[in-house]
């Protein structure tokens, strides 16, 4: 029991292009996030003296801004994905649906 519209969409060349682009970009961002996050965790586990270095004369250590950097990096790559999804991926999806429902 397959829907002819679904079959038409899945065999559409632009759908295959969309799927390929979306998956490769998602994998790239996932790998980047894993490297950044687990890199920070590895620093915590294996190089505590580095992260414990005070910044200036205050009590804030180097680990705080690096941790904030991890959070900001997460927000930035999420924004990159949303921007690309709302632009390129949505345009391709509209074209695919337009062609498939003819």
PDB file of C-alpha atoms in Angstrom:
ATOM      1  CA  UNK A   1       0.000   0.000   0.000  1.00  0.00           C
ATOM      2  CA  UNK A   2       2.037   2.900  -1.227  1.00  0.00           C
ATOM      3  CA  UNK A   3       0.798   6.360  -2.051  1.00  0.00           C
ATOM      4  CA  UNK A   4       1.609   7.415  -5.642  1.00  0.00           C
ATOM      5  CA  UNK A   5       2.375  10.973  -4.522  1.00  0.00           C
ATOM      6  CA  UNK A   6       4.855   9.691  -1.939  1.00  0.00           C
ATOM      7  CA  UNK A   7       6.504   7.466  -4.555  1.00  0.00           C
ATOM      8  CA  UNK A   8       6.690  10.408  -6.944  1.00  0.00           C
ATOM      9  CA  UNK A   9       8.289  12.611  -4.289  1.00  0.00           C
ATOM     10  CA  UNK A  10      10.805   9.960  -3.219  1.00  0.00           C
ATOM     11  CA  UNK A  11      11.950   9.407  -6.791  1.00  0.00           C
ATOM     12  CA  UNK A  12      12.152  13.136  -7.600  1.00  0.00           C
ATOM     13  CA  UNK A  13      15.768  14.246  -8.297  1.00  0.00           C
ATOM     14  CA  UNK A  14      15.355  17.410  -6.221  1.00  0.00           C
ATOM     15  CA  UNK A  15      14.162  15.335  -3.256  1.00  0.00           C
ATOM     16  CA  UNK A  16      17.297  13.226  -3.499  1.00  0.00           C
ATOM     17  CA  UNK A  17      19.346  16.434  -3.673  1.00  0.00           C
ATOM     18  CA  UNK A  18      17.513  17.881  -0.660  1.00  0.00           C
ATOM     19  CA  UNK A  19      17.996  14.713   1.347  1.00  0.00           C
ATOM     20  CA  UNK A  20      21.690  14.555   0.488  1.00  0.00           C
ATOM     21  CA  UNK A  21      22.363  18.215   1.313  1.00  0.00           C
ATOM     22  CA  UNK A  22      20.354  18.134   4.535  1.00  0.00           C
ATOM     23  CA  UNK A  23      21.976  14.929   5.778  1.00  0.00           C
ATOM     24  CA  UNK A  24      25.548  15.982   4.971  1.00  0.00           C
ATOM     25  CA  UNK A  25      25.077  19.400   6.584  1.00  0.00           C
ATOM     26  CA  UNK A  26      23.463  17.813   9.643  1.00  0.00           C
ATOM     27  CA  UNK A  27      26.294  15.307  10.005  1.00  0.00           C
ATOM     28  CA  UNK A  28      28.896  18.090   9.675  1.00  0.00           C
ATOM     29  CA  UNK A  29      27.232  20.191  12.380  1.00  0.00           C
ATOM     30  CA  UNK A  30      26.828  17.147  14.607  1.00  0.00           C
ATOM     31  CA  UNK A  31      30.512  16.282  14.311  1.00  0.00           C
ATOM     32  CA  UNK A  32      31.511  19.881  15.050  1.00  0.00           C
ATOM     33  CA  UNK A  33      29.263  19.959  18.117  1.00  0.00           C
ATOM     34  CA  UNK A  34      30.603  16.645  19.390  1.00  0.00           C
ATOM     35  CA  UNK A  35      34.207  17.811  18.959  1.00  0.00           C
ATOM     36  CA  UNK A  36      33.556  21.072  20.807  1.00  0.00           C
ATOM     37  CA  UNK A  37      31.499  19.528  23.617  1.00  0.00           C
ATOM     38  CA  UNK A  38      33.661  16.468  24.220  1.00  0.00           C
ATOM     39  CA  UNK A  39      36.781  18.596  23.810  1.00  0.00           C
ATOM     40  CA  UNK A  40      35.568  20.735  26.689  1.00  0.00           C
ATOM     41  CA  UNK A  41      34.709  17.656  28.747  1.00  0.00           C
ATOM     42  CA  UNK A  42      38.171  16.222  27.975  1.00  0.00           C
ATOM     43  CA  UNK A  43      39.752  19.449  29.206  1.00  0.00           C
ATOM     44  CA  UNK A  44      37.776  19.138  32.430  1.00  0.00           C
ATOM     45  CA  UNK A  45      38.832  15.513  32.835  1.00  0.00           C
ATOM     46  CA  UNK A  46      42.477  15.701  31.814  1.00  0.00           C
ATOM     47  CA  UNK A  47      43.689  19.281  32.227  1.00  0.00           C
ATOM     48  CA  UNK A  48      42.011  20.842  35.238  1.00  0.00           C
ATOM     49  CA  UNK A  49      44.964  23.134  36.012  1.00  0.00           C
ATOM     50  CA  UNK A  50      44.569  24.784  32.592  1.00  0.00           C
ATOM     51  CA  UNK A  51      40.887  25.525  33.195  1.00  0.00           C
ATOM     52  CA  UNK A  52      41.553  26.616  36.785  1.00  0.00           C
ATOM     53  CA  UNK A  53      43.867  29.457  35.730  1.00  0.00           C
ATOM     54  CA  UNK A  54      42.443  32.726  36.994  1.00  0.00           C
ATOM     55  CA  UNK A  55      41.658  35.490  34.532  1.00  0.00           C
ATOM     56  CA  UNK A  56      43.308  38.706  35.683  1.00  0.00           C
ATOM     57  CA  UNK A  57      43.129  39.484  39.387  1.00  0.00           C
ATOM     58  CA  UNK A  58      39.568  38.195  39.814  1.00  0.00           C
ATOM     59  CA  UNK A  59      38.213  34.864  40.907  1.00  0.00           C
ATOM     60  CA  UNK A  60      36.888  33.829  37.499  1.00  0.00           C
ATOM     61  CA  UNK A  61      38.826  30.953  35.975  1.00  0.00           C
ATOM     62  CA  UNK A  62      39.536  30.256  32.331  1.00  0.00           C
ATOM     63  CA  UNK A  63      36.975  27.433  32.339  1.00  0.00           C
ATOM     64  CA  UNK A  64      34.029  29.842  32.623  1.00  0.00           C
ATOM     65  CA  UNK A  65      34.543  31.725  29.337  1.00  0.00           C
ATOM     66  CA  UNK A  66      35.425  28.487  27.538  1.00  0.00           C
ATOM     67  CA  UNK A  67      32.189  26.927  28.840  1.00  0.00           C
ATOM     68  CA  UNK A  68      30.251  29.990  27.692  1.00  0.00           C
ATOM     69  CA  UNK A  69      31.981  29.620  24.333  1.00  0.00           C
ATOM     70  CA  UNK A  70      30.605  26.087  24.039  1.00  0.00           C
ATOM     71  CA  UNK A  71      27.087  27.390  24.727  1.00  0.00           C
ATOM     72  CA  UNK A  72      27.475  30.254  22.238  1.00  0.00           C
ATOM     73  CA  UNK A  73      28.858  27.838  19.631  1.00  0.00           C
ATOM     74  CA  UNK A  74      25.754  25.683  20.080  1.00  0.00           C
ATOM     75  CA  UNK A  75      23.490  28.678  19.531  1.00  0.00           C
ATOM     76  CA  UNK A  76      25.453  29.761  16.447  1.00  0.00           C
ATOM     77  CA  UNK A  77      25.351  26.380  14.712  1.00  0.00           C
ATOM     78  CA  UNK A  78      21.651  26.064  15.525  1.00  0.00           C
ATOM     79  CA  UNK A  79      21.115  29.451  13.884  1.00  0.00           C
ATOM     80  CA  UNK A  80      23.119  28.352  10.850  1.00  0.00           C
ATOM     81  CA  UNK A  81      20.987  25.252  10.455  1.00  0.00           C
ATOM     82  CA  UNK A  82      17.717  27.158  10.870  1.00  0.00           C
ATOM     83  CA  UNK A  83      18.820  29.796   8.355  1.00  0.00           C
ATOM     84  CA  UNK A  84      19.731  27.160   5.806  1.00  0.00           C
ATOM     85  CA  UNK A  85      16.582  25.141   6.482  1.00  0.00           C
ATOM     86  CA  UNK A  86      14.317  28.180   6.117  1.00  0.00           C
ATOM     87  CA  UNK A  87      16.056  29.297   2.947  1.00  0.00           C
ATOM     88  CA  UNK A  88      17.524  26.595   0.770  1.00  0.00           C
ATOM     89  CA  UNK A  89      15.704  23.541   2.136  1.00  0.00           C
ATOM     90  CA  UNK A  90      12.260  25.146   2.204  1.00  0.00           C
ATOM     91  CA  UNK A  91      12.665  26.391  -1.367  1.00  0.00           C
ATOM     92  CA  UNK A  92      13.595  22.900  -2.552  1.00  0.00           C
ATOM     93  CA  UNK A  93      10.672  21.413  -0.632  1.00  0.00           C
ATOM     94  CA  UNK A  94       8.224  23.820  -2.294  1.00  0.00           C
ATOM     95  CA  UNK A  95       9.592  22.947  -5.738  1.00  0.00           C
ATOM     96  CA  UNK A  96       9.318  19.222  -5.010  1.00  0.00           C
ATOM     97  CA  UNK A  97       5.733  19.515  -3.776  1.00  0.00           C
ATOM     98  CA  UNK A  98       4.786  21.688  -6.741  1.00  0.00           C
ATOM     99  CA  UNK A  99       6.188  19.145  -9.195  1.00  0.00           C
ATOM    100  CA  UNK A 100       4.764  16.117  -7.353  1.00  0.00           C
ATOM    101  CA  UNK A 101       1.211  17.417  -7.133  1.00  0.00           C
ATOM    102  CA  UNK A 102       0.882  18.241 -10.832  1.00  0.00           C
TER     103      UNK A 102
END
